[in-house]
XYZ file of C-alpha atoms in Angstrom:
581
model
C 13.251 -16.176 5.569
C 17.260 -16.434 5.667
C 18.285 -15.189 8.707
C 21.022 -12.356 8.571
C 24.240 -12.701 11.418
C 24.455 -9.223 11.784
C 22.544 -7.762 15.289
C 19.449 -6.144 14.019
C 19.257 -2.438 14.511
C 15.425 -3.308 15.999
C 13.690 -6.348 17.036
C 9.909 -6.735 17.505
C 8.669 -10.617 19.327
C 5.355 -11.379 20.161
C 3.816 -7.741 20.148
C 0.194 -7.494 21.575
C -1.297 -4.391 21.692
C -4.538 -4.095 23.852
C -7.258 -1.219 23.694
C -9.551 -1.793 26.725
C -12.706 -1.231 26.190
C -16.657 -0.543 27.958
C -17.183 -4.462 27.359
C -14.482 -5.728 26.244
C -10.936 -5.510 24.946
C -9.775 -4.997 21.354
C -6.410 -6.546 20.392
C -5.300 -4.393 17.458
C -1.990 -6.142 17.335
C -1.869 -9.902 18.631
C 1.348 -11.580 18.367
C 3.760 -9.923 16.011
C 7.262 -10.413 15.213
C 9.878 -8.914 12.850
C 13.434 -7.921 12.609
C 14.609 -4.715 11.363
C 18.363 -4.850 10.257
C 20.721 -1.459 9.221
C 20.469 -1.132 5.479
C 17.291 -2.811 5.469
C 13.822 -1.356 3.829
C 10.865 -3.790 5.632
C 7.263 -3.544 4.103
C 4.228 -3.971 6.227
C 0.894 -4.713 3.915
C -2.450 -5.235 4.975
C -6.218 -3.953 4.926
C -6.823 -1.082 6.965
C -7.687 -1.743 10.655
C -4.877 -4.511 9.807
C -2.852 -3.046 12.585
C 0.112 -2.001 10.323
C 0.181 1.661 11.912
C -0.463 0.498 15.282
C 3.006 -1.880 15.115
C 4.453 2.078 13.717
C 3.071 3.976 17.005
C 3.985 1.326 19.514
C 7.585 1.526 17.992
C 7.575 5.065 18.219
C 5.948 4.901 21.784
C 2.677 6.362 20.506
C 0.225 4.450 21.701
C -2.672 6.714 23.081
C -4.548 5.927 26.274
C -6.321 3.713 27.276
C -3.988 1.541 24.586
C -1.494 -0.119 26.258
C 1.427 -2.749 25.324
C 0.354 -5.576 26.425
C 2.646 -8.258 25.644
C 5.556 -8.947 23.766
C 9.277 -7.017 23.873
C 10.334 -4.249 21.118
C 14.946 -4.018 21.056
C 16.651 -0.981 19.703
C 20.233 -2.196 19.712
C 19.303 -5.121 21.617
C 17.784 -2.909 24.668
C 14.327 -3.382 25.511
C 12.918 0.480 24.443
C 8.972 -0.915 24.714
C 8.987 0.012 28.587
C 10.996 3.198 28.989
C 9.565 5.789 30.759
C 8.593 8.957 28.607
C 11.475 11.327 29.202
C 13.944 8.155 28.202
C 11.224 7.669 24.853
C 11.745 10.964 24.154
C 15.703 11.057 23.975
C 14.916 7.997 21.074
C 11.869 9.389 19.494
C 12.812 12.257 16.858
C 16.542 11.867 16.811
C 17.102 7.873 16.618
C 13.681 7.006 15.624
C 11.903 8.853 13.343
C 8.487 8.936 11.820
C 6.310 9.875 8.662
C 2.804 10.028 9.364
C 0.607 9.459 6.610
C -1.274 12.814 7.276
C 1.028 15.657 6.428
C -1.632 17.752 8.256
C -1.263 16.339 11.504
C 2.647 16.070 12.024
C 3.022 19.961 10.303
C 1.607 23.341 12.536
C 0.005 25.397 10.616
C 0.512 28.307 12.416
C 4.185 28.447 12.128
C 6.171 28.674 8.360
C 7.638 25.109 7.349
C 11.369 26.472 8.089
C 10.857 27.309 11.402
C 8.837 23.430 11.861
C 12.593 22.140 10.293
C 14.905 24.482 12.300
C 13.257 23.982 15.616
C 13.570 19.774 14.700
C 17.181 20.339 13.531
C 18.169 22.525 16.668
C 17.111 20.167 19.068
C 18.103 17.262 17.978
C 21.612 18.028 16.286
C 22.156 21.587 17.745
C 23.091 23.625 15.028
C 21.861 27.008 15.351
C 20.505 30.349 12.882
C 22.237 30.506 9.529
C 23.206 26.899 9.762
C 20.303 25.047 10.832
C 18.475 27.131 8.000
C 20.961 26.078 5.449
C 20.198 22.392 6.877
C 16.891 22.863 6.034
C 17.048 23.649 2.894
C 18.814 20.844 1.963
C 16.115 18.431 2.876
C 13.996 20.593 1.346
C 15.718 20.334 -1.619
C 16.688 16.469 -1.202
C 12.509 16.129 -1.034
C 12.186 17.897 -4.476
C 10.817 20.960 -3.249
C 11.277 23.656 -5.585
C 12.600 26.689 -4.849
C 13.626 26.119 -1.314
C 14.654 29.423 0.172
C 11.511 30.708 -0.513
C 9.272 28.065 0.201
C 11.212 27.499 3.559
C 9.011 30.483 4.560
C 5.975 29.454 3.412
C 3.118 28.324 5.828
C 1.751 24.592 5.185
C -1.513 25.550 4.031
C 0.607 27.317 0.936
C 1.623 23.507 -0.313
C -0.417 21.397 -2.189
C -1.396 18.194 -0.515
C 1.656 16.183 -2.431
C 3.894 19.013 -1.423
C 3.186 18.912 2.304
C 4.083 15.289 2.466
C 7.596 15.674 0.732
C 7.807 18.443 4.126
C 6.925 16.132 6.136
C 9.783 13.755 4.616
C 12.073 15.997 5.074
C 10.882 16.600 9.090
C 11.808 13.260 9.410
C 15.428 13.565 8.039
C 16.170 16.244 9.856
C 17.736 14.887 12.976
C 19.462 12.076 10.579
C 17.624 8.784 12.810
C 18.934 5.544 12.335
C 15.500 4.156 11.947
C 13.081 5.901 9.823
C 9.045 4.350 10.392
C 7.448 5.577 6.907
C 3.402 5.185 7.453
C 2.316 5.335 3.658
C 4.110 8.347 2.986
C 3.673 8.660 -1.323
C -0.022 8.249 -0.592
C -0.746 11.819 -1.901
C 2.076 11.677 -4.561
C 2.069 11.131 -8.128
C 4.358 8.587 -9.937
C 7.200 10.591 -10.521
C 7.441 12.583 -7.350
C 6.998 9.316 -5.658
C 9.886 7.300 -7.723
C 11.666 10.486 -6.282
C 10.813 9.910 -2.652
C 11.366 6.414 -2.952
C 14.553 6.288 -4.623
C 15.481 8.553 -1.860
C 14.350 6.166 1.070
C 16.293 3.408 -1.129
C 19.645 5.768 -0.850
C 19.055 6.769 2.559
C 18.827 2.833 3.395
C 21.748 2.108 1.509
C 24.453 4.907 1.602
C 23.566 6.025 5.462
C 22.613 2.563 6.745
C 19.069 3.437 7.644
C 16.855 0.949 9.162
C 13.284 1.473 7.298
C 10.084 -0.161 8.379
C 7.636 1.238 4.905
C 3.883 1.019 5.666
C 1.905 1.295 2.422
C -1.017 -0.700 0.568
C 0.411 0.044 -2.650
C 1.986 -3.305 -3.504
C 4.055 -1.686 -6.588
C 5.882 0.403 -3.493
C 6.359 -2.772 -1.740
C 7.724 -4.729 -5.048
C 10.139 -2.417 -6.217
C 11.335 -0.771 -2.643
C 11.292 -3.071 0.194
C 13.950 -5.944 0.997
C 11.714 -7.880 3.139
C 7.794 -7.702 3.734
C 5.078 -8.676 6.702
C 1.808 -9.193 5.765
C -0.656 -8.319 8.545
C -4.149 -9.330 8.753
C -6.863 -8.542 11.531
C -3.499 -7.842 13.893
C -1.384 -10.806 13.167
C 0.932 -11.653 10.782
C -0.080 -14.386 8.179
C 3.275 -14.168 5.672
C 6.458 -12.574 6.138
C 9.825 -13.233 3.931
C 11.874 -11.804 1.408
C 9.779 -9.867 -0.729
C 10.405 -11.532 -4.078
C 9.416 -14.594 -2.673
C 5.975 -13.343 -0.691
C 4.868 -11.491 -3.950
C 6.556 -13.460 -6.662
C 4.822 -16.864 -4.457
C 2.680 -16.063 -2.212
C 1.740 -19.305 0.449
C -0.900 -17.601 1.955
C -5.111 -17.151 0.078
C -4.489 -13.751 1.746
C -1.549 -12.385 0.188
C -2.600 -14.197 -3.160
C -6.011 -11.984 -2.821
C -4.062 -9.018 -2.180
C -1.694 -9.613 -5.132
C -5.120 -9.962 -7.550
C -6.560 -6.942 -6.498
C -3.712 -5.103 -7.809
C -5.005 -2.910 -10.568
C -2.733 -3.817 -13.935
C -0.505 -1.550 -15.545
C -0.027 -3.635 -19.081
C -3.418 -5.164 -19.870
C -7.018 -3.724 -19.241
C -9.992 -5.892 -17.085
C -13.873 -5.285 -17.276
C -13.918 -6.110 -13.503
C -11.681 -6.130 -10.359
C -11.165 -9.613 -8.484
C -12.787 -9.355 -5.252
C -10.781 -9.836 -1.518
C -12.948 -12.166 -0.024
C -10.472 -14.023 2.128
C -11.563 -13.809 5.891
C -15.191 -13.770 5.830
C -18.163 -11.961 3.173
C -17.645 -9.264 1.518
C -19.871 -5.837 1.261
C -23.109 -6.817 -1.525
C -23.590 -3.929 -3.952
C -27.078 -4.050 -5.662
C -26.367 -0.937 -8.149
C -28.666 -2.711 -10.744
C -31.503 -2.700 -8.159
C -31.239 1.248 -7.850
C -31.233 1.578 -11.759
C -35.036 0.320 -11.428
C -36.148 3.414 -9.616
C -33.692 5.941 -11.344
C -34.678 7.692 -14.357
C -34.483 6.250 -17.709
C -31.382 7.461 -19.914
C -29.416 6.146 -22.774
C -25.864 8.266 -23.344
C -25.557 9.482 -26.586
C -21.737 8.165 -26.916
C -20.853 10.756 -29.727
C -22.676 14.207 -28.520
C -20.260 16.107 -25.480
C -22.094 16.649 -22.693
C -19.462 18.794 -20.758
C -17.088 21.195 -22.878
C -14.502 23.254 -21.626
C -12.671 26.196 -24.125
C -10.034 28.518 -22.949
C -10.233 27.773 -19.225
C -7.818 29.929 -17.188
C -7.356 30.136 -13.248
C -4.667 32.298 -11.415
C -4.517 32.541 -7.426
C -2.408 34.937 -5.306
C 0.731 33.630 -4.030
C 1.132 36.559 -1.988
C -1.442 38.932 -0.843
C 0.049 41.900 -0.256
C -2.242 44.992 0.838
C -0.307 46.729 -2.113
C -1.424 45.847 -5.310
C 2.171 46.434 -7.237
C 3.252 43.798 -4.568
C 0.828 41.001 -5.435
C 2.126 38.218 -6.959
C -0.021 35.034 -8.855
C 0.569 32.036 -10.713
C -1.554 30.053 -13.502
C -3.245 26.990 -11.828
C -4.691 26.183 -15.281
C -3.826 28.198 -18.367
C -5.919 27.608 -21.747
C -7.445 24.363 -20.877
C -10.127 22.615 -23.434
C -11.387 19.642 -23.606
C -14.524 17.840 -23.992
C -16.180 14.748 -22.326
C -18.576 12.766 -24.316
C -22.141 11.283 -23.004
C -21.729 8.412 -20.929
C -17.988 8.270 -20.994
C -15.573 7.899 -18.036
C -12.684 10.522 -19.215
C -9.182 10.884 -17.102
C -6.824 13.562 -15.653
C -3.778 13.209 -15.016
C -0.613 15.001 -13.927
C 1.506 15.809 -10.927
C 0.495 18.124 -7.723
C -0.343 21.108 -8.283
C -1.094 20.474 -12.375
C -4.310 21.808 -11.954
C -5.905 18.684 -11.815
C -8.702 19.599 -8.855
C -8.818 23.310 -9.738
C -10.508 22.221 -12.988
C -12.734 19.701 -11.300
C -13.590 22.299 -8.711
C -14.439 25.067 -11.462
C -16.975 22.187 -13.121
C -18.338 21.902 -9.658
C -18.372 25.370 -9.089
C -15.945 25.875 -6.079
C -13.914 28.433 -7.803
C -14.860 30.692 -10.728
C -12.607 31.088 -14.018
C -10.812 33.768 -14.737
C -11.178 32.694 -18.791
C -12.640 30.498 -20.716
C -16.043 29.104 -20.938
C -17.541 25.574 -20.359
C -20.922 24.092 -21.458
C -22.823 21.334 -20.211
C -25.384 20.128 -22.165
C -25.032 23.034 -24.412
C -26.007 25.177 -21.658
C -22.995 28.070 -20.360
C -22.162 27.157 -16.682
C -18.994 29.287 -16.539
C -17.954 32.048 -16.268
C -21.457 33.094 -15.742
C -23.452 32.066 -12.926
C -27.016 32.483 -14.305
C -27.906 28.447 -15.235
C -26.481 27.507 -12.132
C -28.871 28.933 -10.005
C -31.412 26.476 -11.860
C -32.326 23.655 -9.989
C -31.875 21.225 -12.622
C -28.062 22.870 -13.279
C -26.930 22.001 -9.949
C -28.080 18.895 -9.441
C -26.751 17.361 -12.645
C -23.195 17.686 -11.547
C -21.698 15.827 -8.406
C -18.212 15.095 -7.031
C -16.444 12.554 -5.032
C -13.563 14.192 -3.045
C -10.207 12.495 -2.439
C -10.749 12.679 1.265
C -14.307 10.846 2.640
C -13.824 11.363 6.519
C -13.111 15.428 6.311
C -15.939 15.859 3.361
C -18.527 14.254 5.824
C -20.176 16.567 7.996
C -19.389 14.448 11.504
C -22.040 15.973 13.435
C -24.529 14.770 10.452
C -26.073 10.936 10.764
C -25.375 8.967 7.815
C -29.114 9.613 6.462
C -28.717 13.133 6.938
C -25.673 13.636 4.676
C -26.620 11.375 1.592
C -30.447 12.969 2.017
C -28.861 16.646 2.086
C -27.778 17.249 -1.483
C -31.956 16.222 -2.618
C -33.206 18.095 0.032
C -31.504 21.251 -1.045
C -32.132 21.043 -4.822
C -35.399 20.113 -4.005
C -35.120 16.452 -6.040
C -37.156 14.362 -3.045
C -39.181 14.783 -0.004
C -40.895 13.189 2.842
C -41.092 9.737 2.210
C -40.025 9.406 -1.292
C -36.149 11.180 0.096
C -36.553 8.292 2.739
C -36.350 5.702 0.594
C -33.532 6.903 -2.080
C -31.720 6.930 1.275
C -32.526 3.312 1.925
C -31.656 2.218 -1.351
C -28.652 4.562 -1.804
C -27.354 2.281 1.067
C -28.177 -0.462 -0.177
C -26.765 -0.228 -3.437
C -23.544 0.559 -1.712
C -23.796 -2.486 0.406
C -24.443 -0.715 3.820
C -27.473 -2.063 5.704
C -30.171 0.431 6.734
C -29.012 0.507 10.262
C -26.108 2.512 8.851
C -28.625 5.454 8.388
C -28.469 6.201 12.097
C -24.757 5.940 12.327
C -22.224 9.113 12.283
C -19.457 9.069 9.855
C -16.649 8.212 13.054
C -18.511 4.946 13.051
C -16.909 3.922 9.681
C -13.945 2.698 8.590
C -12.574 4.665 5.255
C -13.591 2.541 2.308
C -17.222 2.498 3.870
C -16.832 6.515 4.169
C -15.870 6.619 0.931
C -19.116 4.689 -0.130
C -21.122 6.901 1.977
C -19.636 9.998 -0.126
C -20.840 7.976 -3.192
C -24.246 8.105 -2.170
C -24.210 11.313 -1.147
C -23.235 12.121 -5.325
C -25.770 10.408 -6.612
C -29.116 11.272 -4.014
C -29.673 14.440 -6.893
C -29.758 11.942 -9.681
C -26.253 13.316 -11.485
C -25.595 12.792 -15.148
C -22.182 13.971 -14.422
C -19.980 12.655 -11.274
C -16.497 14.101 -10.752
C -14.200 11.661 -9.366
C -10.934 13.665 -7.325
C -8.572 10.799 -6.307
C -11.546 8.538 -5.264
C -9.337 5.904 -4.314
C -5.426 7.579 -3.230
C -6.142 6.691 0.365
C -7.885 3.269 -0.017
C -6.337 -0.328 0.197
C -6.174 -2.451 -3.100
C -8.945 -4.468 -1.904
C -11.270 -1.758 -1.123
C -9.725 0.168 -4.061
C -11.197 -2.521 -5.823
C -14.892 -2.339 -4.200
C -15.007 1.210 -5.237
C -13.981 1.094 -8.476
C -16.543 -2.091 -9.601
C -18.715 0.378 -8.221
C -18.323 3.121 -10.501
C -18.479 1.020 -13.079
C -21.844 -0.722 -12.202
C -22.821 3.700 -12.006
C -22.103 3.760 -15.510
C -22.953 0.662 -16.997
C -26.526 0.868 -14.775
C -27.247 4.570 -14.459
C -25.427 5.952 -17.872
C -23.473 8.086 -15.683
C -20.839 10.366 -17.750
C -17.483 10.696 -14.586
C -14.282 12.887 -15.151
C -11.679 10.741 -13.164
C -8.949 12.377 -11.671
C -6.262 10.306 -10.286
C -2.222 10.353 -10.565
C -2.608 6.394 -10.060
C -1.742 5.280 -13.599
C -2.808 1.749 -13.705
C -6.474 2.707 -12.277
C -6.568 5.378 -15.166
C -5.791 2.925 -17.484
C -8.481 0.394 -15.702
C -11.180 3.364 -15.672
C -11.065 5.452 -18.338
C -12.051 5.734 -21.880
C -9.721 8.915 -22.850
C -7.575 10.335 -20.794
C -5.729 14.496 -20.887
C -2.837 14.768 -19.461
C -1.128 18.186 -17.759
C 1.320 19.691 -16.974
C 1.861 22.858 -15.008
C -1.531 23.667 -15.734
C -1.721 22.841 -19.739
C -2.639 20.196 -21.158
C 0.117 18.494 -23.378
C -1.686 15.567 -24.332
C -4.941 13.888 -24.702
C -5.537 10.171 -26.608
C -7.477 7.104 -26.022
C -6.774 5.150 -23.367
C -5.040 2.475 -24.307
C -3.433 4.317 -27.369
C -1.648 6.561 -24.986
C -0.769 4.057 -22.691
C 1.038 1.990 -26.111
C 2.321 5.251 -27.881
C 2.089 8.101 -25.360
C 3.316 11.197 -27.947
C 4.671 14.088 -25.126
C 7.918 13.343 -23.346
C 5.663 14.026 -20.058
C 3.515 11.686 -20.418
C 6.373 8.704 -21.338
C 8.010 10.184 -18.015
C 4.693 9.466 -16.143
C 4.249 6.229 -17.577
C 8.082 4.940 -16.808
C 7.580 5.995 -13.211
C 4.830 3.531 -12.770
C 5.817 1.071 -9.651
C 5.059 -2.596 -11.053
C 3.841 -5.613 -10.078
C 2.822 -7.018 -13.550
C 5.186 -10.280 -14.521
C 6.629 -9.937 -10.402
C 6.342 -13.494 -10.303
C 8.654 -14.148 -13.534
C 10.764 -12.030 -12.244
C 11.823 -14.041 -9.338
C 11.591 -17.286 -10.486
C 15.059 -17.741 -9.837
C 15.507 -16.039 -6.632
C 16.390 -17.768 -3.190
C 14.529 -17.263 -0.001
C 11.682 -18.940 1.644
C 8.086 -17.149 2.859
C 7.144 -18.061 6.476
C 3.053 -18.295 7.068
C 1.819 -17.066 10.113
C -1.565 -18.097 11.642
């Protein structure tokens, strides 16, 4: 890569990070080096356990015992920061070096509102005080595209949706105005257009204030149409690094070229994802083996087998012991729709559209206020009476977005994926045994995995786990939440092949909720779209995708952060790509 003249704001050579363990010692990062200029947006990409975050927390000082820096200098201004004592860390950490954590959940308290989490942040680090650190506040809120900031300054965090509590955490990291902002895959939990938003705002913060940005992610649209430079990481060293145009546009490196063909399309559709399989084998799936012990069916493509009429959901935005007092708003309001035997149907839409309140009603999590829904011509909703049938329950599964905190950890593998059969009475003894053996298998876990806990995993193998778990009852329907938002394009990949092979093998019928356009488009046969809880449009895949017909849904689809025709695109452009080893 060109080399710039100006001083870089940070400097990173030779990092090794150590984490000493029983037997031996794990080197998460082993050898890194990167330069961080002002103005500058830097991408790090890589598989998780890559050691992308770890570079982020040894920045940051972070680095949690028995980890230790073992090697290697990290500059701020051209001072070595990498051995300061805490109380000098400190002074840097919050006020010249910030951080967005990936979690929103972990860097926000829930036990105090989200304006007195920005005021405390703001009166430490720039000392403004009362009326004027609250006015500060609101402007990130507001610069975050939080609506209705003065009263959602005084909301608690478990009052935000999960998309919502990330653009707080944003703004936590804005608040002291750093000169280096570390961004650990922080549009993870967006959708397109609130992350455009968020993006285009780390762009003008980069540009107009001079910010320094180092932008974790493993969404490689992020990295193509944000970042200015770009380190690919890989088992805790660097293999690529260079302007991005050039490392995406022409990769050198097998493992930035496997990367790149992971990347789900947004302009053409594929039966099949390419598999990663730089670095060693890859995970075996035998889905077509479990088909030979699961009951026979063959979808009836035309017939619905889940209907929903009139569905309507309200919840209390403020719970007031006085009933005049009480306040709600619609999370969906007159929803219908129907999802045909065997067919893989999408939602779509921005937080808090009402995407997992409808896939939690078909579940039944919540109960409807209105409306009714059928499956299999059977009433499931509003009234409870089928679904205290055996055969009700166990017909409909779901995925949830997030594997680690939807596995019980105290549970052993086998326990968890042999619970669901247990306790709709599907299996026993020996016969549960087994499904849980070849549940495992057919995710491409060996059966020592049975005596594992879920800790033990990394979070594309969770995610498998949570798969199995679905489908010990024998579902005909499996509801997808955001299966993949959290996931790495290369497992991304693994799991989506998979629920493929569930519907080409088992005739599984799936209601896919995602806001990742491009895996919609990959996935799904028809796809609804909302909006604020209503649905303004629903079409077949690829005709909405060609002629969407709501101004909504042409919003969404403009938002999209591409990769497709990358490589055209910078045919022309100068730079070089440096491999690593």
């Amino acid at each position: 890569m060109l080399e710039r003249l100006d001083a870089p704001l940070l400097s990173i050579e030779d990092l090794v990070v150590e984490f000493p363990g029983r037997s031996q010692v794990m080197r998460a990062v082993d050898g890194v080096s990167l330069k961080l200029h002002a103005g500058e947006i830097h991408g790090l990409v890589g598989e998780s356990g890559a050691g992308k975050s770890t570079v982020g927390a040894a920045i940051m000082g972070l680095i949690g015992r028995p980890g230790r820096i073992a090697g290697g200098q990290i500059r701020f201004h051209g001072e070595a920061i990498s051995g300061l004592e805490e109380a000098a860390m400190a002074a840097l950490r919050g006020k010249k070096i910030s951080m967005i954590f990936q979690d929103p959940l972990t860097s926000l308290n829930p036990l105090f509102t989200v304006g007195q989490q920005l005021q405390e942040t703001i009166e430490t680090h720039l000392g403004l005080k009362s009326a004027a650190s609250r006015a500060h506040a609101i402007e990130r809120l507001v610069e975050v595209g939080i609506a209705d900031p003065e009263t959602r300054i005084d909301h608690y965090p478990h009052q935000f949706s999960g998309g919502m509590r990330q653009r707080v955490a944003i703004a936590l990291a804005l608040c002291s105005k750093p000169e280096i902002i570390i961004a650990d895959e922080p549009t993870t939990a967006l959708d397109v257009t609130i992350q455009a938003q968020i993006l285009k705002l780390i762009k003008d913060l980069a540009r107009s204030n001079q910010v320094g940005i180092i932008l974790v992610t493993h969404d490689m649209g992020v990295i193509a149409e944000t970042t200015d430079s770009v380190t690919v990481m890989y088992q805790g060293r660097f293999v690529e690094s260079g302007k991005t145009e050039t490392v995406l546009g022409t990769p050198s490196h097998d493992y930035t070229k496997a990367l790149m063909a992971a990347v789900p399309p947004s302009q053409t559709k594929l039966n099949r994802f390419p598999k990663v399989t730089y670095g060693g084998n890859r995970a075996e799936f035998h889905i077509d083996d479990l088909a030979k012990t699961w009951p026979k069916r063959t979808a009836n493509r035309g017939k619905p087998l889940l209907q929903i009429a009139a569905l309507t959901k309200s919840f209390a935005s403020n719970r007031s012991l006085f009933p005049w007092r009480r306040t709600f708003f619609d999370a969906v309001s007159d929803v219908s729709f129907d999802i045909r035997d065997g067919e893989i149907f999408g939602l779509v839409g921005e937080s808090g559209s009402g995407k997992s309140t409808i896939a939690r009603i078909i579940a039944g999590l919540h109960k409807p206020d209105w409306g009714q829904i059928l499956f299999d011509g059977q009433e499931i909703a509003p009234s409870n009476a089928t679904r205290k049938a055996p055969d009700m329950r166990r017909n409909i599964q779901m995925i949830f977005q997030d594997p680690f905190s939807s596995l019980n950890p105290r549970m052993r593998i086998s326990e968890i994926i042999a619970e669901p059969a247990k306790h709709n009475k599907v299996l026993a003894g020996a016969e549960l045994k087994q499904r849980v053996v070849d549940l495992l298998d057919a995710i491409g876990l060996d059966a020592s995995a049975a005596d594992r806990y879920p800790h033990e995993f990394s979070g594309g193998q969770r995610q498998r786990i949570s798969i199995a778990r679905a489908l010990a009852t024998e579902p005909r329907l499996l509801i997808c939440d955001e299966p993949t938002s959290a996931l790495d394009v290369s497992i991304q990949a693994q799991i989506l092949n998979i629920l493929k092979d569930l519907r080409e093998h088992l005739g599984l019928t799936m209601l896919f909720i995602s806001h990742d356009l491009p895996v919609i488009r990959q996935m799904c046969d028809r796809v609804g779209v909302l909006k604020n809880g209503r649905l303004v449009e629903l079409a077949e895949t690829e005709q909405l995708f060609a002629e969407p017909r709501h101004e909504y849904t042409s919003d969404l689809l403009d938002h999209i952060p591409r990769v497709d025709g990358f490589r055209a695109r910078t045919e022309n452009s100068e730079g070089s790509a440096q491999s690593g080893p």
